[in-house]
CSV table of C-alpha atoms in Angstrom, one decimal:
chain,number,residue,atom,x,y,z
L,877,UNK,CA,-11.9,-164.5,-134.3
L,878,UNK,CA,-14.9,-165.7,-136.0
L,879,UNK,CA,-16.7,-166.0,-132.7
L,880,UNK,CA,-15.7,-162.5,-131.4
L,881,UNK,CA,-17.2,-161.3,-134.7
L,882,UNK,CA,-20.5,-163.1,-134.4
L,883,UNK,CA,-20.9,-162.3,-130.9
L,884,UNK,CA,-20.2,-158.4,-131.6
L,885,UNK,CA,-22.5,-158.4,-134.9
L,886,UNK,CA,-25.2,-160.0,-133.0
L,887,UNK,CA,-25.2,-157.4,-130.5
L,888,UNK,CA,-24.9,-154.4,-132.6
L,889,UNK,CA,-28.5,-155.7,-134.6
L,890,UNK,CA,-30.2,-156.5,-130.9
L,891,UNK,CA,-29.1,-153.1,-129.9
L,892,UNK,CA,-30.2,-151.4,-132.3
L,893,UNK,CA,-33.3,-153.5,-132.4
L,894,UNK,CA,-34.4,-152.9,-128.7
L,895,UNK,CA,-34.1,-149.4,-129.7
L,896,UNK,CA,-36.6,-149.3,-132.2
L,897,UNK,CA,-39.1,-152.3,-131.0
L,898,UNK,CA,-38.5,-152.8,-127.3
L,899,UNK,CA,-36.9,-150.1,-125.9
L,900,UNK,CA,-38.0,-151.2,-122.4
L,901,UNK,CA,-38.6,-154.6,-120.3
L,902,UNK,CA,-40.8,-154.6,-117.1
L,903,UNK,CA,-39.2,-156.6,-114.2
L,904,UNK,CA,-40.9,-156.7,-111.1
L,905,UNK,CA,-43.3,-153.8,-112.0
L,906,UNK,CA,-40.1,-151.8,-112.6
L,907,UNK,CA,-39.5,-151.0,-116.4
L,908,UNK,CA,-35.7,-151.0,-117.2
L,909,UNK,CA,-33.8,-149.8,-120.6
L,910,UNK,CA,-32.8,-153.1,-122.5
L,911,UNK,CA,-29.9,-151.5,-124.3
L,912,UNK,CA,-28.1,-152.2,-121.6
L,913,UNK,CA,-28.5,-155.7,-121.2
L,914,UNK,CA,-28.0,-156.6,-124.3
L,915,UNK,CA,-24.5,-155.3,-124.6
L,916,UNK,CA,-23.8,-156.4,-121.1
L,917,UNK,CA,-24.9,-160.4,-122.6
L,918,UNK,CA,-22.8,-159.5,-125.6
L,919,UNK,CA,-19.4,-158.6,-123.3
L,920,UNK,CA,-20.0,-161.5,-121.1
L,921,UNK,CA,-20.2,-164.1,-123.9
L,922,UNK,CA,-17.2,-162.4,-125.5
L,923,UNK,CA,-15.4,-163.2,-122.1
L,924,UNK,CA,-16.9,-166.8,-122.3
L,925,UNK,CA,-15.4,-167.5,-125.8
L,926,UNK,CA,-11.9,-166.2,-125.0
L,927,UNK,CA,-12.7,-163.3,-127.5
L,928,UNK,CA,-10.6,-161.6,-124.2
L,929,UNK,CA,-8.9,-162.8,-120.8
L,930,UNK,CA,-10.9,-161.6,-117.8
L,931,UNK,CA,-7.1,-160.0,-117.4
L,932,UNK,CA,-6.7,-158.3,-120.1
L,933,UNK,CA,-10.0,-157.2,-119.3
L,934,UNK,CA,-8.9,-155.7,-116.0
L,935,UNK,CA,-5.9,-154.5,-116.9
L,936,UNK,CA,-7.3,-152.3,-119.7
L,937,UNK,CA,-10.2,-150.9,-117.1
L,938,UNK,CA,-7.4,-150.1,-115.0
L,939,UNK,CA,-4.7,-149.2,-117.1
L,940,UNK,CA,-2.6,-146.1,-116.4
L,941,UNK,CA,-3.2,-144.2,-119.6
L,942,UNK,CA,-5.9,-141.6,-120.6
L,943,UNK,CA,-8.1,-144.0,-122.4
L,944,UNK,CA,-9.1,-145.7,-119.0
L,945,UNK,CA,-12.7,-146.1,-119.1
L,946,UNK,CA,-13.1,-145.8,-115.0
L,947,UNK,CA,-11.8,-142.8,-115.2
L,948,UNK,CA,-13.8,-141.5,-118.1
L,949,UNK,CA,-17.0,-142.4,-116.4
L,950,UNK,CA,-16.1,-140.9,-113.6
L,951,UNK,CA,-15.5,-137.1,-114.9
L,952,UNK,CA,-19.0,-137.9,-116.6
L,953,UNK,CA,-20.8,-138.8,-113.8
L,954,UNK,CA,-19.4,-136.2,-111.6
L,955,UNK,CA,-20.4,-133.5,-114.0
L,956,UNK,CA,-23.7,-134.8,-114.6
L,957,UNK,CA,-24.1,-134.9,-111.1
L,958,UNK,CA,-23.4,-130.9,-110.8
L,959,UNK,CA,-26.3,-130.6,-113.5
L,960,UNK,CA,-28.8,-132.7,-112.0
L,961,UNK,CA,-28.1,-131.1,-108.6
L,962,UNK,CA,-29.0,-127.9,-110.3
L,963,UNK,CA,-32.1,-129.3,-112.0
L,964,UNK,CA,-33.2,-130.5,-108.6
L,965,UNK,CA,-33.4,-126.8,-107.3
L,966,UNK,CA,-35.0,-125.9,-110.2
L,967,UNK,CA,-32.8,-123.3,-111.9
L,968,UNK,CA,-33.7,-124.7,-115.6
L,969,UNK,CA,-37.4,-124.3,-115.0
L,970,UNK,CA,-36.9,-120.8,-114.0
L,971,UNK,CA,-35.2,-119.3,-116.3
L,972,UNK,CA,-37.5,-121.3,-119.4
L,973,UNK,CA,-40.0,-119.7,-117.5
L,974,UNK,CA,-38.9,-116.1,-117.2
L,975,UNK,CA,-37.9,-116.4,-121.0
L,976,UNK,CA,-41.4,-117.4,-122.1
L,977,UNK,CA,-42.9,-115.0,-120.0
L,978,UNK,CA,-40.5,-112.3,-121.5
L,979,UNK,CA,-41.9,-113.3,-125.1
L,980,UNK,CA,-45.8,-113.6,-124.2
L,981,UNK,CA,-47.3,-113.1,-128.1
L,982,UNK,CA,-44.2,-113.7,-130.2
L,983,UNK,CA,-43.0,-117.1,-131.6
L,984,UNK,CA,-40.6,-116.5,-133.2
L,985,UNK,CA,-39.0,-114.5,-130.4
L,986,UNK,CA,-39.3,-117.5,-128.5
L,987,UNK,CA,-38.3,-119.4,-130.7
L,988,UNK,CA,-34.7,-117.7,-130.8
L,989,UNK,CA,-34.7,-116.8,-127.5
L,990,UNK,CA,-35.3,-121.3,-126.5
L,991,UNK,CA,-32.5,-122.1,-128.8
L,992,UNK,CA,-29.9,-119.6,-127.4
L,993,UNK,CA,-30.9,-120.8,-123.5
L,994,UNK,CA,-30.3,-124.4,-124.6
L,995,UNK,CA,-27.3,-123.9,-126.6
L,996,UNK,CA,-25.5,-121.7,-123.4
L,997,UNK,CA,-27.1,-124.2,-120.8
L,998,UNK,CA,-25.3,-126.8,-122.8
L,999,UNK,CA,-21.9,-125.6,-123.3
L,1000,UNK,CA,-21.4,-125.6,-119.7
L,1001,UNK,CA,-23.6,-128.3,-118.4
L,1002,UNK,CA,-24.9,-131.6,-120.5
L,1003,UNK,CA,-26.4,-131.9,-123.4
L,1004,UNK,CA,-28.7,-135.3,-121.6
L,1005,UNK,CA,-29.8,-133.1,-119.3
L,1006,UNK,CA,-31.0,-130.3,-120.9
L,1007,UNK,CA,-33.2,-132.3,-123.6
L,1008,UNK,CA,-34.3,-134.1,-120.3
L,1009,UNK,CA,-35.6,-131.1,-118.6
L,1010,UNK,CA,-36.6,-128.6,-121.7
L,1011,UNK,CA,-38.5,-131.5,-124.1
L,1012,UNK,CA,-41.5,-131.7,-121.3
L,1013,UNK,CA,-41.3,-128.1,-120.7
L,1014,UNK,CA,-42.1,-127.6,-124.1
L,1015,UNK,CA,-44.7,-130.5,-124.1
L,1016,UNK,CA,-46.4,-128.6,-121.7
L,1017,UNK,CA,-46.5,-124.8,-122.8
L,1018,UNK,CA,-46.9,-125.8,-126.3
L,1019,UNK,CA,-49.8,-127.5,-125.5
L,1020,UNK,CA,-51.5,-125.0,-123.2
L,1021,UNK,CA,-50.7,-122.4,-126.0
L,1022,UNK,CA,-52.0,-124.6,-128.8
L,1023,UNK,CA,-49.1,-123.8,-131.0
L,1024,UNK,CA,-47.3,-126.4,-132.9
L,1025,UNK,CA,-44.5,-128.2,-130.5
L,1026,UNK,CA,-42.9,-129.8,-133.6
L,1027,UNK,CA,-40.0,-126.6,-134.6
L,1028,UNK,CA,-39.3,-126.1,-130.9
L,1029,UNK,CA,-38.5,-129.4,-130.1
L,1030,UNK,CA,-36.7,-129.8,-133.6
L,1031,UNK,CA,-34.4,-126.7,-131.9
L,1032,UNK,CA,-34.3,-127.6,-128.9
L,1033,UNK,CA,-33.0,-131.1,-129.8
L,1034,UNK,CA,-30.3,-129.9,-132.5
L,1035,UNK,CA,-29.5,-127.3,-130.1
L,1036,UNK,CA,-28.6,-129.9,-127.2
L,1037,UNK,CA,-26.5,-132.1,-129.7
L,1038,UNK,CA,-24.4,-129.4,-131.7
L,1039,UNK,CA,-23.4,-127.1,-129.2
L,1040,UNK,CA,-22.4,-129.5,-126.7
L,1041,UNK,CA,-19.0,-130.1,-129.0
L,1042,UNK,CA,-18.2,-126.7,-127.7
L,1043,UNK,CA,-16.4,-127.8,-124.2
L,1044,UNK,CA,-15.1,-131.5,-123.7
L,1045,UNK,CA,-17.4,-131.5,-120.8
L,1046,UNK,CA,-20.4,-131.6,-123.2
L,1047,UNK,CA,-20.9,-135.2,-124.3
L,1048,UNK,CA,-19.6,-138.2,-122.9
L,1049,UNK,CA,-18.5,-139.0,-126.8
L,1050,UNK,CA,-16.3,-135.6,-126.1
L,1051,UNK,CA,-14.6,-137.0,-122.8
L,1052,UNK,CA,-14.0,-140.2,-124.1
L,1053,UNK,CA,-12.4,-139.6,-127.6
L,1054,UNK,CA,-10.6,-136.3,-126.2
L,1055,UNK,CA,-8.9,-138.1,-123.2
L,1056,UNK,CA,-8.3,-140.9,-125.4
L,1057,UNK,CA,-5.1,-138.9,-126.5
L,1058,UNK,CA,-4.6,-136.6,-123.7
L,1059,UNK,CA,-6.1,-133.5,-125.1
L,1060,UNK,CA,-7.0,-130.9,-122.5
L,1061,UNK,CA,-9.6,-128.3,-121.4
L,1062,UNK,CA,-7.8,-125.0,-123.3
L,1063,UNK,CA,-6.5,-127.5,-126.3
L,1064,UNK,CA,-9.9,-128.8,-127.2
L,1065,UNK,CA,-11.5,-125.1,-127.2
L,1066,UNK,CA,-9.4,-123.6,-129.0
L,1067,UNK,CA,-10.2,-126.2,-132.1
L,1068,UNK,CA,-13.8,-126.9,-131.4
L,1069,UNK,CA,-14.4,-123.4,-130.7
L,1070,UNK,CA,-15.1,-122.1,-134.7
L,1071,UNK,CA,-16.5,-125.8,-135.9
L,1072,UNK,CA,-18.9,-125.4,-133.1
L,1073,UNK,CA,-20.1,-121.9,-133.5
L,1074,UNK,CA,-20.4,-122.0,-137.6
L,1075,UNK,CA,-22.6,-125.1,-137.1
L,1076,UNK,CA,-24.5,-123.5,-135.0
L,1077,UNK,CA,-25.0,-120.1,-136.9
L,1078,UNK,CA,-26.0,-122.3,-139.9
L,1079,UNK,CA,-28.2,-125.0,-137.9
L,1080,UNK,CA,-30.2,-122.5,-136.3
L,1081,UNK,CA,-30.9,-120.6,-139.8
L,1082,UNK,CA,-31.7,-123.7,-141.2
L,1083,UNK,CA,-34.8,-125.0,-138.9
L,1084,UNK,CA,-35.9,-120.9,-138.7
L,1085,UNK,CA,-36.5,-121.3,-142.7
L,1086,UNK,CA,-38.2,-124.7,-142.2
L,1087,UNK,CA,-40.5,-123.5,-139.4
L,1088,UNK,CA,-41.1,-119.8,-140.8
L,1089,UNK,CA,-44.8,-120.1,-141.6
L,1090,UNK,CA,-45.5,-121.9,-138.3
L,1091,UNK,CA,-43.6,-119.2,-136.0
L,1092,UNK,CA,-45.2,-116.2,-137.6
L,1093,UNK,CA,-48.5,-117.4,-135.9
L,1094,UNK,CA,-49.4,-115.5,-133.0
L,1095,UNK,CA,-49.1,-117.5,-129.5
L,1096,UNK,CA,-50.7,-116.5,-125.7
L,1097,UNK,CA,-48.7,-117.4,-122.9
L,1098,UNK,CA,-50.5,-117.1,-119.6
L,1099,UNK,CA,-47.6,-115.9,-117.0
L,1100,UNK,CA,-46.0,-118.9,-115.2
L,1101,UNK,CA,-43.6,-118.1,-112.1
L,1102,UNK,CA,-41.0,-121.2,-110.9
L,1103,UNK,CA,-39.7,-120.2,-107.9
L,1104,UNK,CA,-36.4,-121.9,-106.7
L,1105,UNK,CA,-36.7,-124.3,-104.4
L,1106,UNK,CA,-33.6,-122.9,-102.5
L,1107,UNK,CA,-31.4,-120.2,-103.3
L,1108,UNK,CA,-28.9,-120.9,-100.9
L,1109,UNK,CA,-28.7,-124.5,-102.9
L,1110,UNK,CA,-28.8,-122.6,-106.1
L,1111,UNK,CA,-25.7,-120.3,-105.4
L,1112,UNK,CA,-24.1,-123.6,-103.8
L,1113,UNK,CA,-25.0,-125.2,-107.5
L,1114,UNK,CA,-24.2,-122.6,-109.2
L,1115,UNK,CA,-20.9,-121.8,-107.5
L,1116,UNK,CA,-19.3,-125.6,-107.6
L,1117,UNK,CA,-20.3,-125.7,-111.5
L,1118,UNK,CA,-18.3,-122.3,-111.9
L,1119,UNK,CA,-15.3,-123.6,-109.8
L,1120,UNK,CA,-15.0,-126.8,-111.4
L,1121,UNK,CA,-15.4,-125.4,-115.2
L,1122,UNK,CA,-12.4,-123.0,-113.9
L,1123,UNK,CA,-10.2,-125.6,-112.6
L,1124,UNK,CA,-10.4,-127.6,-116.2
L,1125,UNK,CA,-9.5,-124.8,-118.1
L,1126,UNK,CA,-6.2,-124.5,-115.7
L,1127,UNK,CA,-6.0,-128.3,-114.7
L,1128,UNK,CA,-3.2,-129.0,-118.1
L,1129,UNK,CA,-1.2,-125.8,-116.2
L,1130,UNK,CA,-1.1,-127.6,-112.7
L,1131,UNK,CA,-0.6,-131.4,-114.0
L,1132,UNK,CA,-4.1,-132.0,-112.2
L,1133,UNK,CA,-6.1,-134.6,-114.3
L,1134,UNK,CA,-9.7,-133.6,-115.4
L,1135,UNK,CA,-11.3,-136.6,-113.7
L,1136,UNK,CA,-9.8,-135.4,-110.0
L,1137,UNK,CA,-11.1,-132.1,-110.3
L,1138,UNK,CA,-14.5,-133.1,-111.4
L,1139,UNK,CA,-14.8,-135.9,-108.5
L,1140,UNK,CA,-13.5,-133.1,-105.7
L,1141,UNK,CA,-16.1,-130.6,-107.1
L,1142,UNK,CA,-18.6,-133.0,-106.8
L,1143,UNK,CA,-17.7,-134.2,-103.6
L,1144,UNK,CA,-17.6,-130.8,-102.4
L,1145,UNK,CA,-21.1,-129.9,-103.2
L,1146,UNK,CA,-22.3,-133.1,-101.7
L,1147,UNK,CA,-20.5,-132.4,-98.7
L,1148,UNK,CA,-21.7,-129.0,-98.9
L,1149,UNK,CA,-25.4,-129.2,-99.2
L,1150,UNK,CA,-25.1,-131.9,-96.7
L,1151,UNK,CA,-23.8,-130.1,-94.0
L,1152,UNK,CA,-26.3,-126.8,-95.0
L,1153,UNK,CA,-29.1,-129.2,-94.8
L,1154,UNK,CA,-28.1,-130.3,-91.0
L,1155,UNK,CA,-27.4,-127.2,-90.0
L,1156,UNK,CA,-30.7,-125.8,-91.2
L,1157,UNK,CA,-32.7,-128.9,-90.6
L,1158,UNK,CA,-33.9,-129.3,-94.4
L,1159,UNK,CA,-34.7,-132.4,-95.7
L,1160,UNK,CA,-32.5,-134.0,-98.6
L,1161,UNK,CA,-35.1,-134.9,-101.2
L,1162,UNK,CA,-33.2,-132.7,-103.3
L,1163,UNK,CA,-29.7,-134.4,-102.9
L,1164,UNK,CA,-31.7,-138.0,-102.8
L,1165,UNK,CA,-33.1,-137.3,-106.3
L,1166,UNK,CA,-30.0,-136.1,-107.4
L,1167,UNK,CA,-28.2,-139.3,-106.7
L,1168,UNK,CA,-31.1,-141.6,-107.6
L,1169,UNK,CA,-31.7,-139.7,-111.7
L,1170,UNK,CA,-27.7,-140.3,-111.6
L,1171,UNK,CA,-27.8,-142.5,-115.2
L,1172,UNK,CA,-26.3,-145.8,-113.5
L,1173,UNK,CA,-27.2,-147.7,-116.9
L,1174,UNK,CA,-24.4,-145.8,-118.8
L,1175,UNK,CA,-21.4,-147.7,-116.5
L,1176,UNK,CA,-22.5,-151.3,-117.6
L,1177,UNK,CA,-23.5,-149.9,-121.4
L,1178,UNK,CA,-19.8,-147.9,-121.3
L,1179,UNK,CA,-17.8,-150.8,-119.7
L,1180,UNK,CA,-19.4,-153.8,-121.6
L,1181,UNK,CA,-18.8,-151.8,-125.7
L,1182,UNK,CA,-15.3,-151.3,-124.2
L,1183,UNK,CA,-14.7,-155.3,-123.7
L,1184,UNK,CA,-16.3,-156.2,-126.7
L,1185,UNK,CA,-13.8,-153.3,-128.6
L,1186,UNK,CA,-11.2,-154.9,-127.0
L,1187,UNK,CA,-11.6,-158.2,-128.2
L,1188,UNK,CA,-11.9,-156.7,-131.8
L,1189,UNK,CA,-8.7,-155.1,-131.3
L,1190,UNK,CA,-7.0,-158.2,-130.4
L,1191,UNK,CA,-8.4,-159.9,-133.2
L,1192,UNK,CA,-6.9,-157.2,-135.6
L,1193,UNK,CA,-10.6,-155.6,-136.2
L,1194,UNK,CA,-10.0,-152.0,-135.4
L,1195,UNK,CA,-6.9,-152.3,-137.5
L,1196,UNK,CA,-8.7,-153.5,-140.3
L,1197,UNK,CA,-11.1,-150.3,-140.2
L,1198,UNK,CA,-8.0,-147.9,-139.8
L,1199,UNK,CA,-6.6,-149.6,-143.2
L,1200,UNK,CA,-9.9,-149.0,-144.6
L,1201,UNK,CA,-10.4,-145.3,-143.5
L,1202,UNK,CA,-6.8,-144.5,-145.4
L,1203,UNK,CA,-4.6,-141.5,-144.4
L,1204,UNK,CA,-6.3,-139.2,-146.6
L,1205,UNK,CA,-9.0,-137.3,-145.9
L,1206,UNK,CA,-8.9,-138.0,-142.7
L,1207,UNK,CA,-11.2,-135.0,-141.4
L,1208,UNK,CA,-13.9,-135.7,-143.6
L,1209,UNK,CA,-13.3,-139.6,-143.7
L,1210,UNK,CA,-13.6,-140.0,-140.2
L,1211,UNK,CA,-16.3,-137.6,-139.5
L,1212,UNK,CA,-18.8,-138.6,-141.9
L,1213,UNK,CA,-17.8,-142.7,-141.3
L,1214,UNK,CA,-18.4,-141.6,-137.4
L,1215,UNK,CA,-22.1,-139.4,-137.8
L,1216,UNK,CA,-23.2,-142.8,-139.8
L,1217,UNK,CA,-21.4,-145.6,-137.7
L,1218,UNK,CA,-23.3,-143.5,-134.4
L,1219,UNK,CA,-26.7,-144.5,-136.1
L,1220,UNK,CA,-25.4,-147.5,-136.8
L,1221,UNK,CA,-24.5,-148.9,-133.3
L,1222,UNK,CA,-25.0,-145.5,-131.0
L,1223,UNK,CA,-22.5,-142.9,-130.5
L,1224,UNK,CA,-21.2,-144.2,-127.3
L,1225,UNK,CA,-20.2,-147.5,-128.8
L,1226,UNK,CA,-18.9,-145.8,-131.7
L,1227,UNK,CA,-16.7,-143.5,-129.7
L,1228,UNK,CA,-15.2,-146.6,-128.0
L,1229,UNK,CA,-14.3,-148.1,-131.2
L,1230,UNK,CA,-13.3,-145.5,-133.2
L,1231,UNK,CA,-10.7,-144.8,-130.0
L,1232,UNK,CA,-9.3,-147.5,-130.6
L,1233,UNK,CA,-9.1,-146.9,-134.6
L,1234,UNK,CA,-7.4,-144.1,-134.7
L,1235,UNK,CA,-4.8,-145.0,-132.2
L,1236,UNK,CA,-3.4,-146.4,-135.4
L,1237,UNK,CA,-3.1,-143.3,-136.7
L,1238,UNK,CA,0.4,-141.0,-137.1
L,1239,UNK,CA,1.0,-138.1,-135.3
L,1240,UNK,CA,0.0,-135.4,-137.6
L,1241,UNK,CA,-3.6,-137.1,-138.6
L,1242,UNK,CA,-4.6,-138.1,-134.7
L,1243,UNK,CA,-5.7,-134.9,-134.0
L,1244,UNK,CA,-7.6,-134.5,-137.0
L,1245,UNK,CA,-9.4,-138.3,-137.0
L,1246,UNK,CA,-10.2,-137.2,-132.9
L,1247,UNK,CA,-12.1,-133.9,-133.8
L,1248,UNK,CA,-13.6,-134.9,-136.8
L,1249,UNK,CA,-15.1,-138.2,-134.8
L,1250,UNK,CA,-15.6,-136.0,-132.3
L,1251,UNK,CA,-17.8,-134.0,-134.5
L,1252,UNK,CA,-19.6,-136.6,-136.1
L,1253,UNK,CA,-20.5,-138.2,-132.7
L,1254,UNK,CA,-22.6,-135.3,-131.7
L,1255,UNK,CA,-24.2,-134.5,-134.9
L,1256,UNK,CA,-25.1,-137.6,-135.6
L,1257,UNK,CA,-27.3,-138.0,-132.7
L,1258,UNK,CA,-29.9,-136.8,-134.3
L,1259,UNK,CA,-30.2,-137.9,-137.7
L,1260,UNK,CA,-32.3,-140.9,-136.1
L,1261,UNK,CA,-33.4,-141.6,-132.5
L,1262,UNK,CA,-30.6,-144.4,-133.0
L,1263,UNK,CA,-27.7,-142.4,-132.7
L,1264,UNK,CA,-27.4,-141.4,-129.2
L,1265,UNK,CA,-29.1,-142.3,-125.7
L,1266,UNK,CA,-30.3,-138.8,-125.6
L,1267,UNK,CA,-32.5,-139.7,-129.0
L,1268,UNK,CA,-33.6,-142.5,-126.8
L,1269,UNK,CA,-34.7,-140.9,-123.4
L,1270,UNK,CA,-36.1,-137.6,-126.2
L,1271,UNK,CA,-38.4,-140.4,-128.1
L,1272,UNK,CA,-40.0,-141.6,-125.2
L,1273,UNK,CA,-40.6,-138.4,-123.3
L,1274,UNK,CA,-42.3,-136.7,-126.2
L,1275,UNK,CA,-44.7,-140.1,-126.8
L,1276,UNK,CA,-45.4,-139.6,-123.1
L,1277,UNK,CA,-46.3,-136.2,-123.9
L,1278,UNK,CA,-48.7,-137.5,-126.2
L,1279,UNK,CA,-46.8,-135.2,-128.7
L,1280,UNK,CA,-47.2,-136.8,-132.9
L,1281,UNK,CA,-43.3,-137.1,-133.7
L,1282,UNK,CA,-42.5,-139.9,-135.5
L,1283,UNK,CA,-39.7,-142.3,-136.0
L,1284,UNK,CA,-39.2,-141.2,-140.0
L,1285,UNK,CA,-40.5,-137.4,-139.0
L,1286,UNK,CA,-37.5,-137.3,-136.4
L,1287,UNK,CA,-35.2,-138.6,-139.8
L,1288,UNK,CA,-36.7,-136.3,-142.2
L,1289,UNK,CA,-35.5,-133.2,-140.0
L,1290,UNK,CA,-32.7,-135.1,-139.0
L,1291,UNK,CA,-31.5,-135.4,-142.7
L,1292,UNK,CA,-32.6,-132.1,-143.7
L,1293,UNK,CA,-31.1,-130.0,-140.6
L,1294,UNK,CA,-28.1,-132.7,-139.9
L,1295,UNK,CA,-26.2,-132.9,-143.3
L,1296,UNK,CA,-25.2,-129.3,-143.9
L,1297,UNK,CA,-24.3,-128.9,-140.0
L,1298,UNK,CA,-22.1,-131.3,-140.5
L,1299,UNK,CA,-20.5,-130.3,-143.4
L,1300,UNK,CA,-20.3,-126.7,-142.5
L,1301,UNK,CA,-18.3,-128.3,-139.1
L,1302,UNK,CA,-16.1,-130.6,-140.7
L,1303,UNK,CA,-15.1,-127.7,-143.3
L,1304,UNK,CA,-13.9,-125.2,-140.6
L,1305,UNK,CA,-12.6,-128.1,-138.6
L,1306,UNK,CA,-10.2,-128.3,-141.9
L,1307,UNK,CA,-9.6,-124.9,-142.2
L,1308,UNK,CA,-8.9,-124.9,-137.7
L,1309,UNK,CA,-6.6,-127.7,-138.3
């Protein structure tokens, strides 16, 4: 036990660590994410000191139930691979760019106008992948305007990580902790639906009263047009995302698992752009890219926090924590314990854990410790770079950027903008549930 401890404490300060002071390691001339790494050590010495049985290992990867994390990374990386497919044809540039060029002198137009494109394009596609393809966009046309980037990307950032608890597809912390305990598509909306929206409504008055001085400055926007690369691949794009968000809202009707329809969709629009490509004689860069941005790092990071939560639930860990959490409270217990525990150890980790926590639980407190943790997951990714991988990958494209937005500036908006959106979800959550 002590050893399984030790292991799992060390980790948790070297993660956090390599966050902060060495996010990255060249090897080879090739830089790779050390986050990674670390946890991946952390699980392998865990196996090494019987912490748990390389067979208990394998049969929770491959156990039947919902909490099976193959399956889990699967839906994930079948959705994100819809979203980066339509990145790739460049339907996210164009339409930032015709809503920029639709606001030409107004900032505050803009302003509103940014934060309800990424809040929609999240809801249905992924929060990573928005912040990944808006935070240089806004690099850029902030700095050719020479306005202020600082309240856009504050928006666009919140944005990306409170509206994504709208649809279970929205975060991996979502699809983990929902499937956890079998919750589906229609289920999960109709709860998350209100907490989501009122968080929003506040979160986005919030950061307008913060920035209102900045935003009443006049801007010029030179006209920008982003053309497609291929509409054909767009409607194709387009068209697989619609058919797949469809079949999870009916999949719980026809016993289909949400995992099985995301893989066939994105098998499909593999299948489909490749056999459009040979029939047209088009090149694949687009597909290859798609395949190659596909964020591997995430299936040893996922799988090595789940064997290292495993051997603290055999040890009688997450048991310990359940006692500790009570069964009162539960909505606010667990959701303010999970927005602090995600920039504690990341949100992903957290998620694992707390899964395991709240199996614990009864049946008329589960679904409250689920949606609460759920909620606390998303928010808390940014109260510090630390709380989710998207802090991470936003961090290092604004320094690339050569964008000022330091560590304890990211916390001072985080805290500021964070706490009351949280609050103001957990609230309604209570009143849903």
């Amino acid at each position: 036990m002590i050893e399984t401890l030790v292991i799992s404490l060390i980790t948790c300060i070297l993660l956090i660590l390599s966050i902060l002071l060495f996010p990255k390691v060249k090897i080879f001339k090739k830089e790779i994410n050390t986050y990674w790494i670390i946890c991946l050590i952390g699980a392998l010495l865990i196996l090494v000191f019987k912490g748990v049985s390389i067979k208990e290992l394998i049969d929770g990867l491959f156990a039947e139930s919902s909490i099976n994390p193959i399956k889990i990374l699967v839906l994930f990386f079948s959705m994100t691979f819809l979203s980066i497919f339509l990145d790739e044809v460049r339907f996210f540039k164009f339409i930032a760019s015709v809503l920029t060029n639709k606001c030409k002198t107004n900032q505050t137009s803009l302003f509103f106008a940014l934060y309800s494109l990424v809040a929609i394009l999240t809801i249905f596609t992924s929060n990573d992948i928005v912040i990944l393809t808006f935070t240089p966009f806004i690099c850029y046309f902030t700095k050719n305007t020479k306005i202020n980037p600082i309240p856009f990307l504050v928006a666009e950032f919140a944005a990306a990580n409170t509206w994504s608890m709208m649809l279970i597809i929205g975060n991996p912390t979502n699809i983990y902790l929902a499937t956890s305990v079998d919750i589906n598509f229609i289920e999960y909306l109709k709860v998350m639906f209100l907490p989501t929206l009122l968080a929003g409504l506040v979160q986005i008055f919030l950061i307008y009263i913060i920035f209102k001085k900045q935003l009443g400055k006049p801007m010029q926007i030179e006209e920008t047009h982003v053309r497609v690369k291929s509409k054909l691949d767009l409607v194709f794009g387009l068209g697989h995302l619609l058919i797949c968000i469809i079949l999870l809202v009916v999949s719980s009707y026809l016993d289909v698992s949400m995992w099985i329809v995301c893989i066939l969709c994105a098998i499909s629009l593999f299948m489909s752009i490749t056999s459009s490509h040979i029939i047209r004689h088009k090149s694949f860069k687009s597909l290859k890219r798609t395949v190659l941005r596909l964020p591997y790092e995430l299936i040893p990071f996922v799988l090595s926090m789940f064997t290292i939560v495993l051997a603290l639930q055999k040890q009688g860990i997450t048991e310990y924590i359940y006692s500790f959490l009570g069964e009162k409270n539960i909505v606010f217990k667990y959701g303010l314990s999970s927005y602090v525990m995600s920039n504690v150890i990341n949100n992903i980790p957290m998620s694992v854990l707390y899964s395991k926590v709240i199996n614990f639980t009864d049946a008329l407190t589960l679904k409250q410790a689920i949606y609460s943790t759920i909620i606390g997951s998303n928010i808390g990714a940014f109260l510090t770079p630390i709380g989710a991988l998207a802090g991470i990958m936003f961090t290092d494209l604004v320094r690339r950027q050569d964008v000022k937005y330091s560590f304890l500036n990211f916390i001072k908006y985080g805290i500021i903008i964070s706490i009351p959106t949280l609050l103001v979800a957990l609230i309604s959550l209570f009143i849903t549930l």
